Amino acid sequence: MRLALWFARTDGEYIKALASALDELQVKLSMCSRCCDLCTGEICERCSDARRDQSLVCVVAQPQDRIAFERSGVYRGVYHVLHGVLDPLAGIGPAELKLEALLRRLEGDVVTEVIVATSPNVEGDATALYLSKLLRPLGVKVTRIASGVAVGGELEYADMSTLRRALSDRRSL
Amino acid sequence: MRLSQLELRNFRNLREVQLTFGPGLTVLFGHNGAGKTNILEALYFTSTLRSFRCSELGPLVLRGARQAAVTVTGRDLQLGLDSKLHVQINRGERSTRRLAQADGKTVRSAVDFYGRLRTIVFTPEDLTILRGSPGDRRKFIDRALFARERIHISDIQAYEKLVRSRNHVLRDDFGGRTPANREQLLDTYEQGLAEVGARIWTRRVDFISAIRNGFQTTYRQISGGKTAAEVRYKSGLGSVGADQREAALRKTLRERRSEDFRRGRTTTGPHRDDLEVLLDDQIAGTFASQGQSRALMLSLKLAELQISQNPAGQAPILLLDDVSSELDPQRSRQLFEALQGLVHQCVVTTTAPHFIPLPATWAAHHFEISDGSVRKVSIGDNPK
């Protein structure tokens, strides 16, 4: 309702532009046939970018997770978007995730490492574990992003689960 | 925290009440329904943000009022500072919400607020722990552990979610579809269950072995020492060494898969374990008399209290609801003798002050509660 009232108060040109943009969204937006990310063509910009390392695949749950990685600018590989995490309580099993497309990508010898970048919670951890069981037999290296104390944060304010994870996932210097 | 003052506004039947506390014993006496237990409930609520009597917040607000407030002032002995805890309960149209503040700052997470004021409560309903289901007994251990190690809460929550997830996979509960890789999915959840479950299992076993001595000693003191009491953690997997528990859980979950599949649920793990309380080698829940059960429960709680002293030597405040009515005078006297050495502050409710035997060396303050108001009385002036 708040949205409708705002539309009613806003200038007509703007509303028209917005309406056609929303219309285009429906028509033009599709899913990349390789990484299942949202895009406007057959293959997304990242999958068709020759400068990117196509042997490194970062698996994320949602397009917004991919956007977060891109914004950071630190990753030069490609992605795979699952569009969800395993959550039997919500009726989401492996069939509901974009796993077949991921397995297809691993058929060739291009991909050497899969980085599982799901959130460090019960569902994200289960998804990561499941992926490692599924992918390891295929001879591909499966890794999990690190979790622990936030960079730039204060150790004293970190919660206990985070500290535990930071300790158990410590690495030698 | 050492308790020095409690202020209540519109809490249950208490419209506007203020009590001051000293070291030793505080006796709240009054007729049934006068509001004695409400004061214990307010202290417990400030400690845990929940009631020991009901699961909703609504009943805590005086009928007809929109807001209740509890303010506890005390001294944090570890920091050497005075501290003020304030909790408001606001009755809204749809739901009742609480707002907790510590020293003027809002504390949003219940986990962060939990245990600033530490209390251990004993009420007549606690007998369900001995006589009720294994779940009631597990809850007793887990609550005690929450107060000591807050990380236990997140482990319990994660574990419960993993159990439910595995059960859904067992029942193929994916909206009619069967996942192709069910065995791999089960592997996944079992690995998580074993990891978190082993941590829960170990914490519980360690807790029971930590309280065992204190429990037996206290029970001997209260009962006068004719029967032997015992307490032990009973795991479905039997006795397993701490470093073997994760592997043992995983192995058993794996072996039980077809059985669990038939039943549609997970039949092994810490969510099925039990706490056994025995009296002369018999299960107390079915064997012990009312008075013996009372004494056993008190001994469990006092043993918990003994190991809950923090580095500054502060034990939690003991809240005893109507304890003397359930024990004979002799046991009651032995209980309060035992308390002297264990507890710094204890608040008890009773219908008449003479039910509470006052140990010679303990300071005692008396308050009479009637119809929602509180009056401090000196028991020397007002013999009952």
Coordinates of C-alpha atoms in Angstrom, one line a residue:
Chain A
M1 CA 0.0 0.0 0.0
R2 CA 2.9 2.3 0.9
L3 CA 4.3 1.6 -2.6
A4 CA 1.0 2.3 -4.3
L5 CA 0.6 5.7 -2.5
W6 CA 4.2 6.6 -3.5
F7 CA 3.4 5.7 -7.2
A8 CA 0.3 7.9 -7.0
R9 CA 2.4 10.9 -5.8
T10 CA 5.2 10.4 -8.2
D11 CA 5.7 12.1 -11.6
G12 CA 4.2 10.3 -14.6
E13 CA 7.3 10.1 -16.7
Y14 CA 9.1 8.3 -13.9
I15 CA 6.3 5.8 -13.5
K16 CA 6.2 5.0 -17.2
A17 CA 10.0 4.4 -17.3
L18 CA 9.7 2.2 -14.2
A19 CA 6.8 0.2 -15.8
S20 CA 8.6 -0.5 -19.0
A21 CA 11.7 -1.5 -17.0
L22 CA 9.7 -3.9 -15.0
D23 CA 8.1 -5.2 -18.2
E24 CA 11.6 -5.7 -19.8
L25 CA 12.7 -7.5 -16.6
Q26 CA 10.2 -10.2 -17.3
V27 CA 11.0 -10.5 -20.9
K28 CA 14.8 -10.1 -21.0
L29 CA 15.9 -11.7 -17.8
S30 CA 16.9 -15.3 -18.2
M31 CA 19.3 -17.8 -16.5
C32 CA 22.8 -18.4 -17.8
S33 CA 22.9 -21.8 -19.3
R34 CA 26.2 -22.5 -17.7
C35 CA 26.3 -21.0 -14.2
C36 CA 22.5 -20.4 -13.6
D37 CA 23.1 -16.8 -12.6
L38 CA 20.5 -14.3 -13.8
C39 CA 21.5 -12.6 -17.0
T40 CA 20.1 -11.1 -20.2
G41 CA 21.5 -13.5 -22.8
E42 CA 22.3 -17.1 -23.3
I43 CA 25.6 -17.0 -21.4
C44 CA 26.3 -14.4 -18.7
E45 CA 29.1 -11.9 -18.9
R46 CA 31.3 -13.7 -16.4
C47 CA 31.0 -17.1 -18.1
S48 CA 31.9 -15.5 -21.5
D49 CA 34.8 -13.4 -20.1
A50 CA 38.0 -15.0 -21.5
R51 CA 40.1 -13.1 -18.9
R52 CA 38.5 -15.0 -16.1
D53 CA 39.9 -18.2 -14.7
Q54 CA 37.3 -20.8 -16.0
S55 CA 38.9 -23.6 -14.0
L56 CA 37.9 -22.1 -10.7
V57 CA 34.2 -22.3 -9.8
C58 CA 32.7 -20.5 -6.8
V59 CA 29.4 -22.0 -5.7
V60 CA 27.0 -19.6 -4.1
A61 CA 23.4 -20.0 -2.9
Q62 CA 21.8 -16.8 -4.5
P63 CA 22.6 -14.2 -7.1
Q64 CA 23.1 -11.6 -4.4
D65 CA 25.9 -13.7 -3.0
R66 CA 27.6 -13.6 -6.4
I67 CA 27.1 -9.8 -6.5
A68 CA 28.7 -9.4 -3.1
F69 CA 31.8 -11.3 -4.3
E70 CA 31.9 -9.2 -7.5
R71 CA 31.6 -6.0 -5.6
S72 CA 34.7 -6.9 -3.6
G73 CA 36.6 -7.4 -6.8
V74 CA 38.9 -10.0 -5.3
Y75 CA 37.7 -13.0 -7.2
R76 CA 38.7 -13.7 -10.8
G77 CA 37.2 -17.1 -11.4
V78 CA 33.6 -18.0 -12.4
Y79 CA 30.5 -18.8 -10.4
H80 CA 27.7 -21.3 -10.0
V81 CA 24.4 -20.2 -8.5
L82 CA 22.4 -22.9 -6.7
H83 CA 19.3 -20.8 -6.2
G84 CA 18.9 -22.1 -2.7
V85 CA 20.4 -24.3 0.0
L86 CA 19.5 -27.8 1.2
D87 CA 16.7 -27.4 3.7
P88 CA 14.5 -30.5 4.0
L89 CA 12.3 -28.6 6.6
A90 CA 11.3 -26.2 3.8
G91 CA 11.0 -29.1 1.3
I92 CA 14.2 -28.2 -0.5
G93 CA 16.3 -31.2 -1.5
P94 CA 19.1 -31.7 -4.0
A95 CA 16.5 -31.7 -6.9
E96 CA 15.5 -28.1 -6.1
L97 CA 19.0 -26.8 -6.5
K98 CA 20.9 -26.2 -9.8
L99 CA 23.1 -29.2 -9.3
E100 CA 22.7 -30.9 -12.6
A101 CA 24.1 -27.9 -14.4
L102 CA 27.0 -27.9 -12.0
L103 CA 27.7 -31.6 -12.7
R104 CA 27.5 -30.9 -16.4
R105 CA 30.2 -28.2 -16.1
L106 CA 32.5 -30.7 -14.3
E107 CA 32.2 -33.2 -17.1
G108 CA 35.0 -31.6 -19.1
D109 CA 38.5 -31.2 -17.7
V110 CA 38.3 -27.4 -17.5
V111 CA 37.3 -27.1 -13.9
T112 CA 39.9 -28.0 -11.3
E113 CA 38.6 -26.5 -8.1
V114 CA 35.1 -25.9 -6.7
I115 CA 34.9 -23.4 -3.9
V116 CA 31.7 -23.8 -1.8
A117 CA 30.7 -20.3 -0.6
T118 CA 27.5 -21.0 1.3
S119 CA 26.7 -19.2 4.6
P120 CA 28.1 -20.8 7.7
N121 CA 24.8 -21.9 9.3
V122 CA 23.1 -25.3 9.6
E123 CA 21.7 -25.2 6.0
G124 CA 24.8 -23.7 4.4
D125 CA 27.1 -26.2 6.2
A126 CA 24.9 -29.1 5.2
T127 CA 24.9 -27.9 1.6
A128 CA 28.7 -27.6 1.6
L129 CA 29.1 -31.1 3.1
Y130 CA 26.7 -32.6 0.6
L131 CA 28.5 -31.0 -2.3
S132 CA 31.8 -32.3 -1.2
K133 CA 30.3 -35.8 -1.0
L134 CA 28.9 -35.4 -4.5
L135 CA 31.8 -33.8 -6.2
R136 CA 34.9 -35.4 -4.7
P137 CA 34.4 -38.7 -6.4
L138 CA 34.6 -36.8 -9.7
G139 CA 38.2 -36.0 -9.0
V140 CA 37.7 -32.3 -8.6
K141 CA 39.2 -30.3 -5.7
V142 CA 36.4 -29.1 -3.3
T143 CA 37.1 -26.3 -0.9
R144 CA 35.0 -24.3 1.6
I145 CA 35.4 -20.6 2.3
A146 CA 36.9 -19.8 5.7
S147 CA 34.7 -18.5 8.5
G148 CA 35.7 -16.9 11.7
V149 CA 36.4 -13.5 13.1
A150 CA 35.4 -10.6 10.8
V151 CA 38.3 -8.6 9.4
G152 CA 38.6 -5.2 11.0
G153 CA 36.4 -6.4 13.9
E154 CA 37.3 -6.7 17.5
L155 CA 38.0 -10.1 18.8
E156 CA 36.4 -9.3 22.2
Y157 CA 33.0 -8.6 20.5
A158 CA 32.9 -11.8 18.4
D159 CA 30.2 -14.3 19.5
M160 CA 31.1 -17.7 20.8
S161 CA 30.1 -19.8 17.8
T162 CA 32.3 -17.5 15.6
L163 CA 35.2 -17.9 17.9
R164 CA 34.9 -21.6 18.0
R165 CA 34.8 -21.8 14.3
A166 CA 37.8 -19.4 14.1
L167 CA 39.8 -21.7 16.4
S168 CA 38.8 -25.0 14.8
D169 CA 39.6 -23.6 11.3
R170 CA 42.9 -22.0 12.3
R171 CA 45.9 -22.3 10.0
S172 CA 49.6 -22.4 10.6
L173 CA 51.7 -19.4 9.9
Chain B
M1 CA 25.6 -10.3 41.1
R2 CA 24.7 -9.7 44.7
L3 CA 21.1 -8.6 44.9
S4 CA 20.3 -5.5 46.9
Q5 CA 17.0 -4.2 45.6
L6 CA 13.9 -5.3 43.6
E7 CA 11.3 -2.9 42.3
L8 CA 8.1 -4.1 40.6
R9 CA 5.4 -2.2 38.8
N10 CA 2.3 -4.0 37.6
F11 CA 4.0 -7.4 37.8
R12 CA 1.3 -10.0 38.2
N13 CA -0.8 -8.9 41.2
L14 CA 2.0 -6.5 42.5
R15 CA 1.1 -2.9 41.5
E16 CA 4.0 -1.0 43.1
V17 CA 6.4 -2.9 45.3
Q18 CA 9.9 -2.4 46.5
L19 CA 12.1 -4.9 48.5
T20 CA 15.6 -4.6 49.8
F21 CA 17.8 -7.6 50.2
G22 CA 20.8 -8.3 52.5
P23 CA 23.1 -11.2 52.7
G24 CA 21.6 -14.5 54.0
L25 CA 18.0 -15.4 54.1
T26 CA 15.0 -13.4 52.9
V27 CA 11.7 -14.9 54.0
L28 CA 8.6 -14.0 52.1
F29 CA 5.5 -15.1 54.0
G30 CA 1.8 -14.6 53.4
H31 CA -1.4 -16.5 52.5
N32 CA -1.9 -18.5 49.4
G33 CA -2.4 -16.3 46.4
A34 CA -0.9 -13.2 48.2
G35 CA 1.9 -12.9 45.6
K36 CA 4.9 -14.4 47.2
T37 CA 5.9 -16.6 44.3
N38 CA 5.4 -13.6 42.0
I39 CA 8.4 -12.0 43.6
L40 CA 10.5 -15.1 43.0
E41 CA 9.2 -15.2 39.5
A42 CA 10.3 -11.6 38.9
L43 CA 13.8 -12.4 40.1
Y44 CA 14.0 -15.5 37.9
F45 CA 12.6 -13.5 35.0
T46 CA 15.3 -10.8 35.4
S47 CA 17.8 -13.7 35.3
T48 CA 16.5 -15.6 32.3
L49 CA 13.9 -13.4 30.6
R50 CA 11.4 -16.2 31.0
S51 CA 9.0 -17.4 33.7
F52 CA 9.2 -20.8 35.4
R53 CA 5.4 -20.9 35.5
C54 CA 4.3 -20.1 32.0
S55 CA 5.7 -19.8 28.5
E56 CA 4.0 -16.6 27.5
L57 CA 4.7 -13.1 28.8
G58 CA 1.1 -11.9 28.9
P59 CA 0.1 -13.3 32.3
L60 CA 3.1 -11.4 33.9
V61 CA 1.4 -8.1 33.3
L62 CA -1.2 -7.0 35.9
R63 CA -4.7 -7.5 34.6
G64 CA -5.9 -4.2 33.0
A65 CA -2.4 -2.7 32.8
R66 CA -0.5 -2.3 29.6
Q67 CA 3.0 -2.4 30.9
A68 CA 4.9 -4.2 33.7
A69 CA 8.4 -3.4 34.8
V70 CA 11.0 -5.2 36.9
T71 CA 14.1 -3.4 38.1
V72 CA 16.9 -5.2 40.0
T73 CA 19.8 -3.4 41.6
G74 CA 22.8 -5.3 42.7
R75 CA 26.5 -5.3 43.0
D76 CA 28.7 -7.1 40.5
L77 CA 31.4 -8.5 42.7
Q78 CA 33.7 -9.4 39.9
L79 CA 33.8 -5.9 38.5
G80 CA 33.3 -4.2 41.9
L81 CA 30.5 -2.1 40.5
D82 CA 26.8 -1.5 41.1
S83 CA 24.6 -2.7 38.3
K84 CA 21.0 -2.2 37.4
L85 CA 18.9 -4.5 35.3
H86 CA 15.6 -3.3 34.0
V87 CA 13.0 -5.3 32.0
Q88 CA 9.8 -3.9 30.7
I89 CA 6.9 -6.1 29.5
N90 CA 4.6 -4.3 27.0
R91 CA 1.3 -5.7 26.2
G92 CA 0.5 -5.0 22.6
E93 CA -2.6 -5.7 20.6
R94 CA -1.2 -8.8 19.0
S95 CA 1.7 -9.8 21.1
T96 CA 3.4 -9.0 24.4
R97 CA 7.0 -7.9 24.1
R98 CA 9.8 -7.4 26.5
L99 CA 12.6 -4.9 26.5
A100 CA 15.7 -5.6 28.6
Q101 CA 18.2 -3.1 29.7
A102 CA 21.4 -3.5 31.5
D103 CA 22.8 -0.3 33.1
G104 CA 20.6 1.8 30.9
K105 CA 21.6 0.1 27.6
T106 CA 19.2 -2.0 25.7
V107 CA 20.2 -5.6 25.3
R108 CA 18.5 -7.1 22.3
S109 CA 19.7 -10.7 22.4
A110 CA 18.3 -12.8 25.2
V111 CA 21.5 -14.8 25.3
D112 CA 23.5 -11.7 26.1
F113 CA 21.2 -10.7 28.9
Y114 CA 20.9 -14.3 30.3
G115 CA 22.7 -14.8 33.5
R116 CA 23.7 -11.3 34.5
L117 CA 21.7 -11.9 37.6
R118 CA 22.2 -15.6 38.3
T119 CA 19.5 -17.6 40.0
I120 CA 18.7 -21.2 40.7
V121 CA 15.0 -21.8 41.4
F122 CA 13.3 -24.6 43.2
T123 CA 9.5 -25.0 42.9
P124 CA 7.1 -27.8 43.8
E125 CA 6.7 -28.3 40.0
D126 CA 10.3 -29.4 39.8
L127 CA 9.2 -32.9 40.8
T128 CA 8.3 -33.4 37.1
I129 CA 12.0 -33.6 36.5
L130 CA 12.2 -36.9 38.5
R131 CA 8.8 -38.2 37.5
G132 CA 8.3 -36.8 34.1
S133 CA 9.8 -37.8 30.7
P134 CA 13.4 -38.1 29.8
G135 CA 12.9 -34.8 27.9
D136 CA 12.1 -33.0 31.2
R137 CA 15.4 -34.3 32.6
R138 CA 17.4 -33.4 29.6
K139 CA 15.9 -29.9 29.8
F140 CA 17.1 -29.7 33.4
I141 CA 20.7 -30.5 32.3
D142 CA 20.6 -28.2 29.3
R143 CA 19.2 -25.2 31.3
A144 CA 22.0 -25.6 33.8
L145 CA 24.5 -25.8 31.0
F146 CA 23.1 -22.7 29.3
A147 CA 23.9 -20.7 32.4
R148 CA 27.4 -22.0 32.4
E149 CA 28.3 -22.2 28.7
R150 CA 26.2 -20.1 26.5
I151 CA 27.5 -21.8 23.4
H152 CA 25.4 -24.8 24.5
I153 CA 22.3 -22.9 23.3
S154 CA 23.4 -22.6 19.7
D155 CA 24.6 -26.3 19.7
I156 CA 21.2 -27.5 21.0
Q157 CA 19.4 -25.3 18.3
A158 CA 21.6 -26.6 15.5
Y159 CA 21.3 -30.2 16.7
E160 CA 17.5 -30.0 16.8
K161 CA 17.4 -28.6 13.3
L162 CA 19.7 -31.4 12.1
V163 CA 17.5 -34.1 13.7
R164 CA 14.4 -32.6 12.1
S165 CA 16.2 -32.3 8.7
R166 CA 17.3 -36.0 8.9
N167 CA 13.8 -37.0 9.8
H168 CA 12.4 -35.2 6.8
V169 CA 14.9 -37.0 4.5
L170 CA 13.9 -40.3 6.1
R171 CA 10.3 -39.7 5.3
D172 CA 11.0 -38.3 1.8
D173 CA 9.3 -35.2 2.8
F174 CA 10.1 -33.1 -0.2
G175 CA 6.6 -32.4 -1.4
G176 CA 6.1 -35.8 -2.9
R177 CA 9.4 -36.0 -4.6
T178 CA 12.2 -38.5 -3.7
P179 CA 15.6 -37.0 -3.8
A180 CA 17.9 -39.1 -6.0
N181 CA 20.8 -39.1 -3.5
R182 CA 19.1 -40.0 -0.3
E183 CA 22.0 -42.0 1.1
Q184 CA 24.3 -39.1 0.5
L185 CA 21.9 -36.7 2.1
L186 CA 21.6 -38.9 5.1
D187 CA 25.5 -39.1 5.2
T188 CA 25.5 -35.3 5.3
Y189 CA 23.1 -34.9 8.1
E190 CA 24.6 -37.7 10.1
Q191 CA 28.0 -36.1 9.9
G192 CA 26.6 -32.9 11.3
L193 CA 24.6 -34.7 14.0
A194 CA 27.6 -36.6 15.1
E195 CA 29.8 -33.5 15.4
V196 CA 27.3 -31.3 17.2
G197 CA 25.8 -34.3 19.1
A198 CA 29.2 -35.3 20.5
R199 CA 29.7 -31.9 21.9
I200 CA 26.3 -31.9 23.6
W201 CA 26.9 -35.4 24.9
T202 CA 30.3 -34.5 26.4
R203 CA 29.1 -31.3 28.1
R204 CA 26.2 -33.2 29.7
V205 CA 28.4 -36.1 30.9
D206 CA 30.9 -33.6 32.3
F207 CA 28.1 -31.7 34.1
I208 CA 26.8 -34.8 35.7
S209 CA 30.2 -35.9 36.9
A210 CA 30.8 -32.4 38.2
I211 CA 27.6 -32.3 40.3
R212 CA 27.7 -36.0 41.4
N213 CA 29.7 -35.5 44.6
G214 CA 27.8 -32.4 45.8
F215 CA 24.6 -34.1 45.0
Q216 CA 25.4 -37.1 47.2
T217 CA 26.8 -35.1 50.0
T218 CA 23.8 -32.7 50.1
Y219 CA 21.3 -35.5 49.9
R220 CA 23.0 -37.2 52.9
Q221 CA 22.8 -33.9 54.8
I222 CA 19.1 -33.3 54.1
S223 CA 17.9 -36.8 54.5
G224 CA 20.0 -37.7 57.5
G225 CA 21.9 -40.3 55.5
K226 CA 20.1 -43.7 55.5
T227 CA 19.7 -44.2 51.8
A228 CA 22.3 -43.7 49.1
A229 CA 21.5 -41.4 46.2
E230 CA 23.1 -41.7 42.7
V231 CA 22.9 -39.7 39.5
R232 CA 24.2 -40.7 36.1
Y233 CA 23.9 -39.8 32.5
K234 CA 22.4 -42.6 30.4
S235 CA 23.2 -42.5 26.8
G236 CA 21.6 -44.9 24.3
L237 CA 25.1 -45.8 23.2
G238 CA 26.3 -46.7 26.6
S239 CA 29.5 -45.4 28.1
V240 CA 31.9 -44.1 25.4
G241 CA 35.1 -42.2 25.9
A242 CA 35.0 -38.5 25.1
D243 CA 37.2 -38.7 22.0
Q244 CA 35.2 -41.7 20.6
R245 CA 31.8 -40.1 20.8
E246 CA 31.6 -38.4 17.4
A247 CA 32.7 -41.6 15.7
A248 CA 30.4 -43.8 17.8
L249 CA 27.4 -41.5 17.0
R250 CA 28.1 -41.6 13.3
K251 CA 28.5 -45.3 13.3
T252 CA 25.3 -45.9 15.2
L253 CA 23.3 -43.4 13.0
R254 CA 24.5 -45.3 10.0
E255 CA 23.6 -48.7 11.4
R256 CA 20.2 -47.6 12.4
R257 CA 19.3 -46.1 9.1
S258 CA 16.9 -48.8 7.9
E259 CA 15.3 -49.0 11.3
D260 CA 15.0 -45.2 11.4
F261 CA 13.6 -45.3 7.9
R262 CA 10.8 -47.6 9.0
R263 CA 10.0 -45.4 11.9
G264 CA 10.4 -42.1 10.1
R265 CA 12.5 -40.6 12.8
T266 CA 16.0 -40.5 14.3
T267 CA 16.1 -43.0 17.2
T268 CA 19.6 -42.5 18.5
G269 CA 21.6 -39.6 19.8
P270 CA 21.6 -37.1 22.7
H271 CA 18.0 -36.1 22.0
R272 CA 17.0 -39.6 23.3
D273 CA 19.3 -39.7 26.3
D274 CA 18.3 -39.6 29.9
L275 CA 19.4 -38.5 33.4
E276 CA 19.0 -41.3 35.9
V277 CA 18.4 -40.4 39.5
L278 CA 18.6 -43.5 41.8
L279 CA 17.8 -44.1 45.4
D280 CA 19.3 -47.4 46.7
D281 CA 19.8 -48.5 43.1
Q282 CA 16.1 -47.9 42.3
I283 CA 14.8 -45.3 39.8
A284 CA 13.8 -42.4 42.0
G285 CA 10.9 -41.4 39.8
T286 CA 8.9 -44.5 40.6
F287 CA 10.5 -45.5 43.9
A288 CA 11.0 -42.4 46.0
S289 CA 8.4 -41.0 48.4
Q290 CA 7.2 -37.4 48.0
G291 CA 9.6 -36.1 50.7
Q292 CA 12.5 -38.1 49.3
S293 CA 11.8 -36.8 45.8
R294 CA 11.8 -33.3 47.2
A295 CA 15.1 -33.9 48.9
L296 CA 16.6 -35.4 45.7
M297 CA 15.5 -32.5 43.5
L298 CA 16.8 -30.0 46.1
S299 CA 20.1 -31.8 46.2
L300 CA 20.4 -31.7 42.4
K301 CA 19.8 -28.0 42.4
L302 CA 22.1 -27.3 45.2
A303 CA 24.8 -29.4 43.6
E304 CA 24.3 -27.3 40.4
L305 CA 24.6 -24.2 42.6
Q306 CA 27.9 -25.4 44.1
I307 CA 29.6 -25.8 40.8
S308 CA 28.2 -22.5 39.5
Q309 CA 30.4 -20.3 41.6
N310 CA 32.3 -18.0 39.4
P311 CA 35.9 -17.1 39.8
A312 CA 35.0 -14.2 42.1
G313 CA 33.3 -16.8 44.4
Q314 CA 29.8 -15.6 43.6
A315 CA 27.2 -18.3 43.8
P316 CA 23.8 -17.8 42.2
I317 CA 20.9 -16.6 44.3
L318 CA 18.8 -19.5 45.4
L319 CA 15.0 -19.1 45.1
L320 CA 13.0 -21.7 47.1
D321 CA 9.3 -21.7 46.5
D322 CA 7.3 -23.2 49.3
V323 CA 10.0 -25.7 50.2
S324 CA 9.2 -26.3 53.9
S325 CA 5.6 -27.5 53.3
E326 CA 7.0 -30.5 51.5
L327 CA 9.7 -31.5 54.0
D328 CA 9.3 -32.7 57.6
P329 CA 10.6 -30.3 60.3
Q330 CA 13.8 -32.4 60.8
R331 CA 14.6 -32.4 57.0
S332 CA 13.7 -28.8 56.7
R333 CA 16.2 -27.9 59.5
Q334 CA 18.9 -30.0 57.9
L335 CA 18.3 -28.3 54.6
F336 CA 18.8 -24.8 56.0
E337 CA 21.9 -26.0 57.9
A338 CA 23.3 -27.2 54.6
L339 CA 22.4 -24.0 52.8
Q340 CA 24.4 -21.8 55.1
G341 CA 27.7 -23.2 53.8
L342 CA 26.6 -23.1 50.2
V343 CA 24.6 -20.0 49.5
H344 CA 25.2 -16.4 50.0
Q345 CA 21.7 -15.2 49.3
C346 CA 18.5 -17.2 49.4
V347 CA 14.9 -16.1 49.0
V348 CA 12.2 -18.4 50.3
T349 CA 8.4 -18.3 50.3
T350 CA 6.3 -19.8 53.0
T351 CA 2.8 -19.5 54.4
A352 CA 4.0 -18.8 57.9
P353 CA 7.5 -17.7 59.0
H354 CA 7.8 -20.4 61.7
F355 CA 8.0 -23.0 59.0
I356 CA 11.5 -21.7 58.1
P357 CA 14.0 -22.8 60.7
L358 CA 16.5 -20.0 61.0
P359 CA 20.1 -21.2 61.4
A360 CA 21.8 -19.3 64.2
T361 CA 24.6 -17.8 62.2
W362 CA 22.6 -16.6 59.2
A363 CA 21.1 -13.2 58.9
A364 CA 17.4 -13.2 58.0
H365 CA 14.9 -10.6 56.8
H366 CA 11.2 -11.1 56.7
F367 CA 8.6 -9.6 54.4
E368 CA 4.9 -10.1 54.8
I369 CA 3.0 -10.2 51.5
S370 CA -0.7 -9.6 51.5
D371 CA -3.0 -8.7 48.6
G372 CA -0.2 -7.5 46.4
S373 CA 1.5 -5.3 48.9
V374 CA 4.7 -6.0 50.8
R375 CA 5.6 -5.0 54.4
K376 CA 9.0 -5.5 56.1
V377 CA 8.6 -7.0 59.5
S378 CA 11.1 -7.8 62.2
I379 CA 10.2 -11.2 63.4
G380 CA 11.3 -10.4 67.0
D381 CA 8.6 -7.8 67.2
N382 CA 5.9 -9.8 65.5
P383 CA 6.0 -13.4 66.8
K384 CA 3.7 -15.7 64.9

